[in-house]
Short mmCIF file of C-alpha atoms (C1' of nucleotides) in Angstrom, two decimals:
data_model
loop_
_atom_site.label_atom_id
_atom_site.label_comp_id
_atom_site.label_asym_id
_atom_site.label_seq_id
_atom_site.Cartn_x
_atom_site.Cartn_y
_atom_site.Cartn_z
CA UNK A 1 58.45 -1.75 111.43
CA UNK A 2 57.13 -3.07 114.70
CA UNK A 3 53.92 -5.03 115.11
CA UNK A 4 50.91 -2.89 116.03
CA UNK A 5 47.77 -3.51 118.01
CA UNK A 6 45.73 -2.74 114.89
CA UNK A 7 47.57 -5.30 112.79
CA UNK A 8 46.91 -8.02 115.33
CA UNK A 9 43.16 -7.32 115.47
CA UNK A 10 43.05 -7.15 111.66
CA UNK A 11 44.75 -10.52 111.37
CA UNK A 12 42.46 -11.98 114.04
CA UNK A 13 39.31 -10.84 112.21
CA UNK A 14 40.77 -12.25 109.03
CA UNK A 15 41.49 -15.68 110.49
CA UNK A 16 38.05 -15.76 112.10
CA UNK A 17 36.34 -14.78 108.85
CA UNK A 18 38.20 -17.40 106.84
CA UNK A 19 38.58 -20.30 109.28
CA UNK A 20 36.41 -19.85 112.40
CA UNK A 21 37.05 -19.69 116.12
CA UNK A 22 38.71 -23.09 116.43
CA UNK A 23 41.54 -21.89 114.21
CA UNK A 24 41.81 -18.48 115.83
CA UNK A 25 44.63 -19.36 118.21
CA UNK A 26 47.36 -17.12 119.49
CA UNK A 27 49.95 -19.41 117.93
CA UNK A 28 48.23 -19.46 114.57
CA UNK A 29 47.91 -15.69 114.69
CA UNK A 30 51.62 -15.33 115.44
CA UNK A 31 52.48 -17.63 112.52
CA UNK A 32 50.24 -15.57 110.22
CA UNK A 33 52.04 -12.37 111.31
CA UNK A 34 55.50 -13.90 111.08
CA UNK A 35 56.37 -13.53 114.77
CA UNK A 36 56.80 -15.79 117.78
CA UNK A 37 53.68 -16.43 119.91
CA UNK A 38 55.13 -14.55 122.85
CA UNK A 39 55.42 -11.36 120.78
CA UNK A 40 51.62 -10.95 120.80
CA UNK A 41 51.62 -10.62 124.57
CA UNK A 42 53.57 -7.40 124.41
CA UNK A 43 50.59 -5.80 122.58
CA UNK A 44 47.61 -7.69 124.02
CA UNK A 45 47.09 -8.87 127.60
CA UNK A 46 45.35 -12.14 126.67
CA UNK A 47 43.14 -13.91 124.18
CA UNK A 48 39.82 -12.91 125.81
CA UNK A 49 40.61 -9.21 125.46
CA UNK A 50 41.66 -9.74 121.86
CA UNK A 51 38.25 -11.33 121.15
CA UNK A 52 36.49 -8.29 122.61
CA UNK A 53 38.53 -6.09 120.24
CA UNK A 54 37.51 -8.38 117.38
CA UNK A 55 33.85 -7.86 118.34
CA UNK A 56 34.28 -4.09 118.37
CA UNK A 57 35.76 -4.25 114.89
CA UNK A 58 33.04 -6.56 113.56
CA UNK A 59 30.20 -4.41 114.92
CA UNK A 60 31.85 -1.12 113.97
CA UNK A 61 30.21 -1.13 110.53
CA UNK A 62 26.66 -1.48 111.88
CA UNK A 63 24.99 1.87 111.21
CA UNK A 64 23.49 3.64 114.23
CA UNK A 65 20.80 5.99 112.97
CA UNK A 66 17.86 7.50 114.81
CA UNK A 67 14.51 8.10 113.15
CA UNK A 68 12.38 9.06 116.13
CA UNK A 69 10.58 5.72 115.90
CA UNK A 70 12.27 3.48 118.48
CA UNK A 71 10.60 0.25 117.33
CA UNK A 72 11.73 0.79 113.75
CA UNK A 73 15.21 1.71 114.94
CA UNK A 74 15.44 -1.45 117.05
CA UNK A 75 14.39 -3.51 114.06
CA UNK A 76 17.02 -1.88 111.86
CA UNK A 77 19.70 -2.26 114.51
CA UNK A 78 18.91 -5.96 115.05
CA UNK A 79 19.03 -6.61 111.31
CA UNK A 80 22.28 -4.69 111.08
CA UNK A 81 23.88 -6.85 113.74
CA UNK A 82 22.64 -9.97 111.98
CA UNK A 83 24.04 -8.82 108.64
CA UNK A 84 27.43 -8.04 110.17
CA UNK A 85 27.83 -11.20 112.24
CA UNK A 86 26.20 -13.87 110.07
CA UNK A 87 28.98 -14.09 107.44
CA UNK A 88 31.59 -14.64 110.15
CA UNK A 89 31.95 -18.25 111.31
CA UNK A 90 31.32 -18.53 115.07
CA UNK A 91 30.72 -14.77 114.98
CA UNK A 92 27.77 -15.01 117.36
CA UNK A 93 29.88 -16.88 119.92
CA UNK A 94 32.55 -14.20 119.84
CA UNK A 95 30.00 -11.39 120.12
CA UNK A 96 28.09 -13.16 122.91
CA UNK A 97 31.31 -13.64 124.84
CA UNK A 98 32.19 -9.97 124.45
CA UNK A 99 28.69 -8.85 125.43
CA UNK A 100 28.98 -10.96 128.57
CA UNK A 101 32.44 -9.62 129.41
CA UNK A 102 31.51 -6.02 128.73
CA UNK A 103 27.94 -4.91 127.89
CA UNK A 104 29.36 -1.60 126.69
CA UNK A 105 31.90 -3.29 124.41
CA UNK A 106 30.17 -1.82 121.37
CA UNK A 107 28.09 1.33 120.72
CA UNK A 108 25.57 -1.06 119.19
CA UNK A 109 24.81 -2.55 122.60
CA UNK A 110 24.49 0.87 124.17
CA UNK A 111 22.17 2.10 121.43
CA UNK A 112 19.90 -0.92 121.83
CA UNK A 113 19.66 -0.19 125.54
CA UNK A 114 18.67 3.41 124.86
CA UNK A 115 16.01 2.47 122.33
CA UNK A 116 14.29 -0.17 124.48
CA UNK A 117 14.34 2.36 127.29
CA UNK A 118 12.33 4.79 125.20
CA UNK A 119 9.75 2.19 124.28
CA UNK A 120 9.20 0.56 127.65
CA UNK A 121 6.87 1.76 130.41
CA UNK A 122 9.37 1.04 133.18
CA UNK A 123 13.05 0.51 133.79
CA UNK A 124 12.61 -3.19 134.51
CA UNK A 125 10.62 -3.68 131.31
CA UNK A 126 13.29 -1.81 129.37
CA UNK A 127 16.06 -4.03 130.74
CA UNK A 128 14.03 -7.17 130.05
CA UNK A 129 13.31 -6.04 126.50
CA UNK A 130 16.93 -5.21 125.82
CA UNK A 131 17.99 -8.65 127.01
CA UNK A 132 15.19 -10.35 125.07
CA UNK A 133 16.24 -8.67 121.83
CA UNK A 134 19.96 -9.34 122.30
CA UNK A 135 19.33 -12.97 123.19
CA UNK A 136 17.05 -13.35 120.19
CA UNK A 137 19.56 -11.81 117.81
CA UNK A 138 22.60 -13.75 119.04
CA UNK A 139 20.66 -16.98 119.56
CA UNK A 140 19.16 -16.85 116.08
CA UNK A 141 22.52 -16.23 114.46
CA UNK A 142 24.08 -19.04 116.46
CA UNK A 143 21.34 -21.48 115.42
CA UNK A 144 21.62 -20.47 111.79
CA UNK A 145 25.40 -20.82 111.73
CA UNK A 146 25.21 -24.20 113.45
CA UNK A 147 22.58 -25.40 110.97
CA UNK A 148 24.85 -24.35 108.14
CA UNK A 149 27.73 -26.28 109.71
CA UNK A 150 25.55 -29.38 109.96
CA UNK A 151 24.33 -28.94 106.37
CA UNK A 152 20.74 -28.42 107.50
CA UNK A 153 18.40 -26.11 105.55
CA UNK A 154 18.27 -22.41 106.50
CA UNK A 155 15.81 -21.10 103.91
CA UNK A 156 13.29 -19.62 106.39
CA UNK A 157 15.89 -18.19 108.70
CA UNK A 158 15.57 -14.54 107.73
CA UNK A 159 11.77 -14.64 107.98
CA UNK A 160 11.93 -16.50 111.31
CA UNK A 161 14.35 -13.88 112.59
CA UNK A 162 11.96 -11.07 111.66
CA UNK A 163 8.99 -12.92 113.13
CA UNK A 164 10.78 -13.35 116.46
CA UNK A 165 11.74 -9.70 116.44
CA UNK A 166 8.10 -8.79 115.81
CA UNK A 167 6.97 -10.93 118.74
CA UNK A 168 9.36 -9.19 121.10
CA UNK A 169 8.45 -5.70 119.84
CA UNK A 170 4.72 -6.42 119.76
CA UNK A 171 4.82 -7.23 123.43
CA UNK A 172 6.73 -4.03 124.16
CA UNK A 173 4.33 -1.76 122.30
CA UNK A 174 1.30 -3.64 123.64
CA UNK A 175 2.08 -3.35 127.35
CA UNK A 176 2.85 0.32 127.05
CA UNK A 177 1.67 3.03 124.73
CA UNK A 178 4.68 4.05 122.66
CA UNK A 179 6.01 7.35 123.91
CA UNK A 180 7.78 7.36 120.54
CA UNK A 181 8.83 10.74 119.17
CA UNK A 182 9.84 12.27 122.47
CA UNK A 183 13.68 12.28 122.29
CA UNK B 1 34.79 -54.14 136.73
CA UNK B 2 35.01 -52.30 133.42
CA UNK B 3 34.29 -48.64 132.92
CA UNK B 4 30.72 -47.88 131.83
CA UNK B 5 29.16 -45.18 129.72
CA UNK B 6 27.07 -44.14 132.73
CA UNK B 7 30.11 -43.72 134.97
CA UNK B 8 31.78 -41.46 132.43
CA UNK B 9 28.73 -39.18 132.11
CA UNK B 10 28.37 -39.12 135.91
CA UNK B 11 31.98 -38.10 136.34
CA UNK B 12 31.63 -35.48 133.60
CA UNK B 13 28.58 -33.89 135.25
CA UNK B 14 30.47 -33.95 138.52
CA UNK B 15 33.54 -32.18 137.17
CA UNK B 16 31.34 -29.63 135.39
CA UNK B 17 29.31 -28.96 138.54
CA UNK B 18 32.41 -28.51 140.70
CA UNK B 19 34.91 -26.89 138.34
CA UNK B 20 33.25 -25.67 135.13
CA UNK B 21 33.73 -26.32 131.43
CA UNK B 22 37.38 -25.25 131.25
CA UNK B 23 38.29 -28.10 133.60
CA UNK B 24 36.04 -30.64 131.91
CA UNK B 25 38.72 -32.16 129.68
CA UNK B 26 38.95 -35.73 128.49
CA UNK B 27 42.33 -36.06 130.20
CA UNK B 28 41.04 -34.67 133.48
CA UNK B 29 38.05 -36.99 133.27
CA UNK B 30 40.32 -39.98 132.68
CA UNK B 31 42.48 -39.02 135.66
CA UNK B 32 39.35 -38.69 137.81
CA UNK B 33 38.26 -42.21 136.76
CA UNK B 34 41.70 -43.73 137.17
CA UNK B 35 42.19 -44.69 133.52
CA UNK B 36 44.27 -43.54 130.58
CA UNK B 37 42.73 -40.84 128.30
CA UNK B 38 42.46 -43.26 125.41
CA UNK B 39 40.21 -45.58 127.44
CA UNK B 40 37.34 -43.06 127.24
CA UNK B 41 37.28 -43.35 123.46
CA UNK B 42 36.18 -46.97 123.64
CA UNK B 43 32.95 -45.79 125.32
CA UNK B 44 32.38 -42.35 123.78
CA UNK B 45 33.06 -41.25 120.19
CA UNK B 46 34.24 -37.76 121.10
CA UNK B 47 33.94 -34.88 123.53
CA UNK B 48 31.04 -33.14 121.74
CA UNK B 49 28.84 -36.21 122.04
CA UNK B 50 29.77 -36.54 125.69
CA UNK B 51 28.61 -32.95 126.28
CA UNK B 52 25.25 -33.75 124.67
CA UNK B 53 24.92 -36.68 127.12
CA UNK B 54 25.78 -34.31 129.96
CA UNK B 55 22.96 -32.00 128.83
CA UNK B 56 20.48 -34.88 128.74
CA UNK B 57 21.46 -35.76 132.29
CA UNK B 58 21.24 -32.18 133.53
CA UNK B 59 17.80 -31.59 131.98
CA UNK B 60 16.45 -35.01 132.95
CA UNK B 61 15.19 -33.72 136.31
CA UNK B 62 13.10 -30.91 134.81
CA UNK B 63 9.46 -31.96 135.31
CA UNK B 64 7.29 -32.13 132.19
CA UNK B 65 3.68 -31.74 133.26
CA UNK B 66 0.68 -30.63 131.23
CA UNK B 67 -2.12 -28.56 132.70
CA UNK B 68 -4.10 -27.71 129.58
CA UNK B 69 -2.89 -24.12 129.82
CA UNK B 70 0.05 -23.87 127.38
CA UNK B 71 1.21 -20.43 128.51
CA UNK B 72 1.40 -21.56 132.13
CA UNK B 73 3.15 -24.76 131.09
CA UNK B 74 5.74 -22.83 129.06
CA UNK B 75 6.38 -20.60 132.05
CA UNK B 76 6.86 -23.58 134.35
CA UNK B 77 9.09 -25.34 131.84
CA UNK B 78 11.30 -22.27 131.36
CA UNK B 79 11.67 -21.84 135.09
CA UNK B 80 12.45 -25.53 135.44
CA UNK B 81 15.26 -25.29 132.91
CA UNK B 82 16.62 -22.22 134.67
CA UNK B 83 16.56 -23.96 138.05
CA UNK B 84 18.37 -27.01 136.68
CA UNK B 85 21.05 -25.21 134.69
CA UNK B 86 21.81 -22.16 136.84
CA UNK B 87 23.74 -23.99 139.60
CA UNK B 88 26.03 -25.59 137.03
CA UNK B 89 28.99 -23.42 135.97
CA UNK B 90 28.95 -22.86 132.19
CA UNK B 91 25.78 -24.95 132.17
CA UNK B 92 24.06 -22.68 129.67
CA UNK B 93 26.98 -23.01 127.26
CA UNK B 94 26.82 -26.78 127.39
CA UNK B 95 23.03 -26.82 126.94
CA UNK B 96 23.17 -24.29 124.10
CA UNK B 97 25.80 -26.36 122.32
CA UNK B 98 23.68 -29.48 122.70
CA UNK B 99 20.54 -27.69 121.53
CA UNK B 100 22.44 -26.54 118.45
CA UNK B 101 23.83 -30.00 117.73
CA UNK B 102 20.53 -31.76 118.32
CA UNK B 103 17.27 -29.87 118.95
CA UNK B 104 15.74 -33.13 120.16
CA UNK B 105 18.58 -33.81 122.59
CA UNK B 106 16.19 -33.49 125.53
CA UNK B 107 12.45 -34.08 125.99
CA UNK B 108 12.40 -30.58 127.45
CA UNK B 109 13.16 -29.07 124.04
CA UNK B 110 10.50 -31.21 122.39
CA UNK B 111 7.89 -30.27 124.97
CA UNK B 112 8.60 -26.57 124.51
CA UNK B 113 8.10 -26.98 120.78
CA UNK B 114 4.73 -28.68 121.34
CA UNK B 115 3.49 -26.02 123.73
CA UNK B 116 4.37 -23.03 121.57
CA UNK B 117 2.70 -24.84 118.70
CA UNK B 118 -0.56 -24.97 120.62
CA UNK B 119 -0.45 -21.29 121.46
CA UNK B 120 0.55 -19.87 118.10
CA UNK B 121 -1.76 -19.04 115.20
CA UNK B 122 0.61 -20.45 112.59
CA UNK B 123 3.53 -22.78 112.19
CA UNK B 124 5.98 -19.96 111.53
CA UNK B 125 4.83 -18.10 114.63
CA UNK B 126 5.18 -21.30 116.65
CA UNK B 127 8.74 -21.83 115.49
CA UNK B 128 9.63 -18.20 116.14
CA UNK B 129 8.13 -18.37 119.62
CA UNK B 130 9.96 -21.58 120.49
CA UNK B 131 13.24 -20.04 119.41
CA UNK B 132 12.50 -16.79 121.24
CA UNK B 133 11.82 -18.62 124.50
CA UNK B 134 14.84 -20.91 124.23
CA UNK B 135 17.14 -18.01 123.40
CA UNK B 136 15.71 -16.01 126.28
CA UNK B 137 16.17 -18.85 128.75
CA UNK B 138 19.72 -19.78 127.71
CA UNK B 139 20.79 -16.18 127.17
CA UNK B 140 19.52 -15.08 130.57
CA UNK B 141 21.26 -17.95 132.35
CA UNK B 142 24.48 -17.22 130.48
CA UNK B 143 24.36 -13.54 131.44
CA UNK B 144 23.63 -14.35 135.06
CA UNK B 145 26.47 -16.87 135.30
CA UNK B 146 28.89 -14.47 133.66
CA UNK B 147 27.87 -11.67 136.03
CA UNK B 148 28.49 -14.00 138.95
CA UNK B 149 31.94 -14.84 137.57
CA UNK B 150 32.77 -11.14 137.29
CA UNK B 151 31.42 -10.47 140.81
CA UNK B 152 28.66 -8.23 139.49
CA UNK B 153 25.28 -8.02 141.28
CA UNK B 154 22.53 -10.46 140.24
CA UNK B 155 19.77 -9.51 142.65
CA UNK B 156 17.09 -8.70 140.07
CA UNK B 157 17.91 -11.63 137.80
CA UNK B 158 14.95 -13.84 138.69
CA UNK B 159 12.47 -10.99 138.24
CA UNK B 160 14.10 -9.92 134.98
CA UNK B 161 13.90 -13.49 133.76
CA UNK B 162 10.15 -13.62 134.51
CA UNK B 163 9.59 -10.22 132.91
CA UNK B 164 11.26 -11.32 129.69
CA UNK B 165 9.23 -14.50 129.68
CA UNK B 166 6.07 -12.44 130.10
CA UNK B 167 7.00 -10.22 127.17
CA UNK B 168 7.47 -13.22 124.90
CA UNK B 169 4.23 -14.88 126.03
CA UNK B 170 2.21 -11.66 125.94
CA UNK B 171 3.08 -11.26 122.28
CA UNK B 172 2.08 -14.84 121.58
CA UNK B 173 -1.32 -14.61 123.26
CA UNK B 174 -1.93 -11.14 121.81
CA UNK B 175 -1.38 -11.94 118.15
CA UNK B 176 -3.54 -15.03 118.35
CA UNK B 177 -6.46 -16.03 120.51
CA UNK B 178 -5.25 -18.92 122.64
CA UNK B 179 -6.64 -22.15 121.31
CA UNK B 180 -5.61 -23.42 124.75
CA UNK B 181 -7.35 -26.52 126.10
CA UNK B 182 -7.58 -28.39 122.84
CA UNK B 183 -5.02 -31.22 123.31
"C1'" DA C 1 60.85 -0.69 123.16
"C1'" DC C 2 60.05 -4.78 121.06
"C1'" DC C 3 60.89 -9.49 120.07
"C1'" DT C 4 63.09 -14.39 120.25
"C1'" DG C 5 63.84 -18.85 122.31
"C1'" DA C 6 62.56 -21.87 125.22
"C1'" DA C 7 60.07 -23.57 128.53
"C1'" DC C 8 55.68 -24.94 131.56
"C1'" DA C 9 51.68 -27.20 131.96
"C1'" DC C 10 48.49 -28.55 129.38
"C1'" DC C 11 44.87 -30.14 125.20
"C1'" DG C 12 41.73 -34.01 121.85
"C1'" DT C 13 42.40 -38.00 119.40
"C1'" DT C 14 44.46 -42.32 117.45
"C1'" DC C 15 46.14 -46.83 117.54
"C1'" DA C 16 49.35 -50.76 117.97
"C1'" DA C 17 50.03 -53.70 121.49
"C1'" DG C 18 48.80 -55.99 125.57
"C1'" DT C 19 45.45 -58.87 128.69
"C1'" DA D 1 36.11 -56.82 125.15
"C1'" DC D 2 38.51 -53.43 127.27
"C1'" DC D 3 42.50 -50.84 128.37
"C1'" DT D 4 47.61 -49.15 128.36
"C1'" DG D 5 51.48 -46.71 126.43
"C1'" DA D 6 52.98 -43.81 123.52
"C1'" DA D 7 52.69 -40.88 120.15
"C1'" DC D 8 50.86 -36.78 116.94
"C1'" DA D 9 49.83 -32.29 116.42
"C1'" DC D 10 48.55 -28.99 118.89
"C1'" DC D 11 47.12 -25.16 122.96
"C1'" DG D 12 47.70 -20.19 126.21
"C1'" DT D 13 50.96 -17.92 128.75
"C1'" DT D 14 55.43 -16.47 130.87
"C1'" DC D 15 59.91 -14.66 130.93
"C1'" DA D 16 64.99 -14.41 130.75
"C1'" DA D 17 67.77 -12.97 127.31
"C1'" DG D 18 68.82 -10.59 123.21
"C1'" DT D 19 68.81 -6.25 119.98
#
DNA sequence: ACCTGAACACCGTTCAAGT
DNA sequence: ACCTGAACACCGTTCAAGT
């Protein structure tokens, strides 16, 4: 049976999960799948696009629920992203790259945009808040993964993550009265 | 005259500034300097370390002044980093990598840590605020550079950057009364 | 339609040997 | 002390040719 697009993304996620981004090469992937490197290029245009597909897959399990309380939903979403990406070596780099290439690459990104929009008093504030949260989430994960790589302690990481999230959300709900349960 | 450490870093910054990270290879650098690739390894242990030196050089021109008003100083510092890194292709990636490898790689990082410490009501808040600001700064620059690469508009970038900075600082000065002019 | 084989133009790093 | 030459073990991508 012929190689499928799905199989390639599966194998890519697997290599990333087990060995990190440095080992996630097109050649390595081909070896893992028992084909020649060139075969991959019949199914995938290039490595960058493949990494975006990997991001979609990794973020696909993050639950997107709505409670009517945007701040609480943002908090849950941010924690969900962290939980999904943290166990994957270099996961934050891959997700950041995909977010940069395509800000609609995952429903998770879109949902975050919607939620900050409901909480902010203006469109510019909403955009700034969305960016602040995304940068906090991906930056925190990146720092934590790098600390792990360098064998530095990460005991307070989860609490620090929450504290940073609080700071960002405090500012949002302070500058504007929450319009909360309106959607 | 023999090759010097300085010359190598200079050439590296130059290649980065003109061609970006993808073209900043040890072999390309050697070619540019008229030596064999192996020659570089007598002066520099590896590429990662060289990139940290590049970051030091890039951030060296960011002015570190103190006014007695930490929030204003943080704002100025953040804008200084943005001004220094934005004109350099992939500059945010290189700086983020260096920050991850060594959070004391530049006096700029250290100064930011000090300033958030003065504004926060606790050590954990200080650490969270430092991280939030750094992630905002590097994340914003990265987004802006990527948008430029993809020929997307970046007209509101400076304002969005300031707005995000305000959000982070508003939260800091709201949760705690500024102890401000105490250092 | 799907893949192989082979090439093109590269990488970072090491190290004996030269001067 | 400082560098060359040459190697080792790789990269991403393309594409004629095969089935």
